XYZ file of C-alpha atoms in Angstrom:
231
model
C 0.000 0.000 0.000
C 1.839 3.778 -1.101
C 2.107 6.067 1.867
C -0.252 9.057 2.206
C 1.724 12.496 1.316
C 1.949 14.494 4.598
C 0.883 18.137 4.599
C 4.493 19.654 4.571
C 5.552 17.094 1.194
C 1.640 18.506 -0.401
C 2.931 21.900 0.257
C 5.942 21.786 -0.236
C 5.092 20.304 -3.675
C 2.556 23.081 -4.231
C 5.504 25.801 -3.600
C 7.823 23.991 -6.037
C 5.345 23.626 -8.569
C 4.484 27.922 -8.107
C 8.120 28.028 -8.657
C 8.138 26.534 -11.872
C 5.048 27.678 -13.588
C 6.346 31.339 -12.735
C 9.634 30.193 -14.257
C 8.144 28.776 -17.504
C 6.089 32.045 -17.630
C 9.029 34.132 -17.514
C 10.835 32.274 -20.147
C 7.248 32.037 -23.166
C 6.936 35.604 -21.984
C 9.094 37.132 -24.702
C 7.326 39.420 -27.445
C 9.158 37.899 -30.131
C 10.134 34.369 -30.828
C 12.105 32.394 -33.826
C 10.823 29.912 -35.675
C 13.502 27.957 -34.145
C 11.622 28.383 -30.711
C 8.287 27.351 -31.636
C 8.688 23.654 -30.839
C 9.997 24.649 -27.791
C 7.373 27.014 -26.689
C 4.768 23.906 -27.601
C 6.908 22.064 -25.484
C 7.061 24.256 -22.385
C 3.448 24.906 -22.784
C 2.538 21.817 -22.531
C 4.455 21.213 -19.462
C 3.119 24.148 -18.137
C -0.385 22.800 -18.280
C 0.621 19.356 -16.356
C 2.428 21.295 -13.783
C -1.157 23.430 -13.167
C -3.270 20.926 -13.304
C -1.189 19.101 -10.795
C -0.915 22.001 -8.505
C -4.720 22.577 -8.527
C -5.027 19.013 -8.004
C -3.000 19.087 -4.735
C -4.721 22.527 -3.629
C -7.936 20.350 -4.208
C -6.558 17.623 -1.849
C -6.289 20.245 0.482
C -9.425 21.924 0.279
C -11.347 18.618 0.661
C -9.535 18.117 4.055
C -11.838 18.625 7.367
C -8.691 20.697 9.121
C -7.806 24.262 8.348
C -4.175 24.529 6.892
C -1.763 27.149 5.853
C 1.852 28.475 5.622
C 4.442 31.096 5.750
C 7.196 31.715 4.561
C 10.178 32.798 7.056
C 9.059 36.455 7.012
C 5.577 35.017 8.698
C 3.993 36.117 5.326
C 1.429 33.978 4.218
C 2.252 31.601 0.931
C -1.215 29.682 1.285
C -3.737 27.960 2.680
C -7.099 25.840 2.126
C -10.395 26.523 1.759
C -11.550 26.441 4.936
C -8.496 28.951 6.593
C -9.285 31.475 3.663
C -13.129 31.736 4.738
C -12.145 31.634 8.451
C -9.079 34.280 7.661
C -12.216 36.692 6.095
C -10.495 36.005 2.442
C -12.856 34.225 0.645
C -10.346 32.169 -1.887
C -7.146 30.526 -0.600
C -5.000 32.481 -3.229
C -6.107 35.680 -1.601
C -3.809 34.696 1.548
C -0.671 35.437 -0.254
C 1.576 38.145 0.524
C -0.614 38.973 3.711
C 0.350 38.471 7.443
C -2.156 37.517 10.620
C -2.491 41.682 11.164
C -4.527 41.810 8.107
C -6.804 38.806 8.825
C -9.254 38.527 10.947
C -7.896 37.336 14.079
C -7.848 39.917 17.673
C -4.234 41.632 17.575
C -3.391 39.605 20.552
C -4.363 36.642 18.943
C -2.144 37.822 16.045
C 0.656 38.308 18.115
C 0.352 34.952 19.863
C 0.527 33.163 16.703
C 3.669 34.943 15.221
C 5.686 34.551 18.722
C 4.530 30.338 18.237
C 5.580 30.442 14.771
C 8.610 32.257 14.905
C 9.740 29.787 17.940
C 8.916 26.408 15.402
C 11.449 27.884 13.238
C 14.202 29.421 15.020
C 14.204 26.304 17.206
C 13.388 23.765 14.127
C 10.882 22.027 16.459
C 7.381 21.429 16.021
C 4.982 22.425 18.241
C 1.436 20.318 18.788
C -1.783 20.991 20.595
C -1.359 24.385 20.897
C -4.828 25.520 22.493
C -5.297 29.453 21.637
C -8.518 31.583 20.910
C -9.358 32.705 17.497
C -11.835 35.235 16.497
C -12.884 34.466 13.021
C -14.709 36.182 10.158
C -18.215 36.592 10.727
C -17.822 37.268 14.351
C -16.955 33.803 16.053
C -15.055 33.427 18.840
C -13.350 29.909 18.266
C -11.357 27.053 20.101
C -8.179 25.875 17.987
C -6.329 22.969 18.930
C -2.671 23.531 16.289
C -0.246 22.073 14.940
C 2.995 23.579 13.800
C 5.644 22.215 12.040
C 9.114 23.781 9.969
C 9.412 23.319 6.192
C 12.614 22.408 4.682
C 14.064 22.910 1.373
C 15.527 20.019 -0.319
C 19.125 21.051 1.444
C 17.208 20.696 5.676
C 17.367 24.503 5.898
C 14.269 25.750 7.287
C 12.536 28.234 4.639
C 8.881 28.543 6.710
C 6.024 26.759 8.869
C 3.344 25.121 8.048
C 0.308 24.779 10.781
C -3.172 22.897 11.039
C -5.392 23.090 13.454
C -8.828 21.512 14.158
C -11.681 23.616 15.855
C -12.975 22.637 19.350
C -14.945 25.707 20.239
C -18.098 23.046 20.931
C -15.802 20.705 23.210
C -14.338 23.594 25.202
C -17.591 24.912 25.694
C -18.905 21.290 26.931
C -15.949 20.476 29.168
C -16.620 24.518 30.628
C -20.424 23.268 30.935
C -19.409 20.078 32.018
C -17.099 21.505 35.413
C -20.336 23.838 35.863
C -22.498 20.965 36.857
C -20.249 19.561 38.818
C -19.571 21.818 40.905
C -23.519 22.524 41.133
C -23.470 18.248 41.865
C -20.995 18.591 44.183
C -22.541 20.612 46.596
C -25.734 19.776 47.457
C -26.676 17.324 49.679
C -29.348 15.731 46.883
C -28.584 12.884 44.940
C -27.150 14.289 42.208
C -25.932 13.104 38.601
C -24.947 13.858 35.038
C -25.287 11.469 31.680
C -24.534 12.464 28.122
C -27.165 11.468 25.512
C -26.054 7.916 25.541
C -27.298 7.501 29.391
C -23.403 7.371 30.088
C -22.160 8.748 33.681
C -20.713 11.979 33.452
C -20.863 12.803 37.006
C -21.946 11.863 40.473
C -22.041 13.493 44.015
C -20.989 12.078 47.130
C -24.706 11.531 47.897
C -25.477 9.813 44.918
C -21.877 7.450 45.455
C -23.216 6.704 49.349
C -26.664 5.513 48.275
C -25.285 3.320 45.436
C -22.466 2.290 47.895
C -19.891 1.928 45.013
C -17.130 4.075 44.089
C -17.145 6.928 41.863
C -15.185 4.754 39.001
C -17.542 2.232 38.953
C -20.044 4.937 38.192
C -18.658 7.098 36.266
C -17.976 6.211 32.802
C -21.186 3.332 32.983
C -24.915 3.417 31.711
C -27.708 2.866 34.562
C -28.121 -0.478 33.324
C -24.636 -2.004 34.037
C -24.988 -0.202 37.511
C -28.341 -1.985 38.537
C -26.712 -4.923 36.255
């Protein structure tokens, strides 16, 4: 079975193919040509074609993937992105991200500033970073939970030349787990017999109360349907 590309060789391959159509457009994009150069300009044409249709191909791969991605360059200036960073960046298409930095997005300034310290770290220090929990206020207004990913690109020499991040958002886990310590500290306190299940009757929670008329322990609770505890 062949090996799944990971995100830095699918951007890194995106980059190199940039390189090369912009290369192959600088040398058809004379005014006048020989005859002598015609075959050669049908040549390079051609390969310019493959090399976009494979680069939209891999920006496709991209866009089709749940997670939000993007890079930088070592300037923290943004080379690109998918789909779903451009419409939470407030840019609409992923090849509006270029030449911009996180001021111009729409992130807090603190926010902004949080990111650049993180990705300027993963490069100086050539170290990936993971599970980096940090706010995010989006486009349109929300107020997101990231969970990120950060990782150095190489050239093909190992010298670091940017950083590429993804991140998955957990605004509606955050906001459970903040719910979550709510009721228990609600169950905790009263002298009722208190308890908490999640929509498949699982144990979230249970009181002291609701532990001494049981007479089990909270781990043979917790973590169990009603039906294995009367089982």
């Amino acid at each position: 079975m062949s090996r799944k590309p990971s995100y830095e060789e699918l951007v890194w391959k995106i980059s190199e193919l940039e390189a090369q159509l912009n290369r192959k457009a600088t040398e058809t994009g004379k005014d006048h040509l020989k005859t002598s150069d015609i075959k050669h300009v049908e040549d390079t044409s051609n390969n310019e074609e493959d090399l976009a249709a494979a680069k939209d191909m891999l920006q496709m791969v991209m866009d089709n993937i749940p997670q939000f991605i993007f890079w930088k360059n070592c300037k923290l200036v943004y080379l690109g992105c998918n789909h779903n960073f451009a419409l939470a960046a407030g840019v609409g298409e992923p090849e509006s991200i270029k030449g911009k930095t996180d001021y111009d997005l729409a992130w807090k300034k603190e926010e902004a500033d949080f990111f650049r310290e993180c990705d300027r770290r993963v490069m100086e220090n050539d170290q990936p970073e993971y599970h980096i929990i940090e706010p995010q206020l989006q486009a349109g207004g929300k107020q997101a939970w990231l969970d990120t990913n950060k990782i150095p690109l190489h050239d093909p020499d190992g010298n670091v030349v940017g950083m590429l991040g993804t991140y998955e958002d957990i605004t509606e886990r955050v906001k459970t787990q903040e719910t979550l310590r709510l009721y228990e500290k609600i169950v905790a306190t009263t002298s009722d017999l208190m308890s908490i299940l999640d929509s498949d009757y699982v144990y979230l929670a249970v009181n002291d109360a609701y532990l001494k008329a049981h007479a089990k322990e909270r781990d043979k609770i917790v973590g169990h349907t009603p039906a294995e505890l009367l089982g």
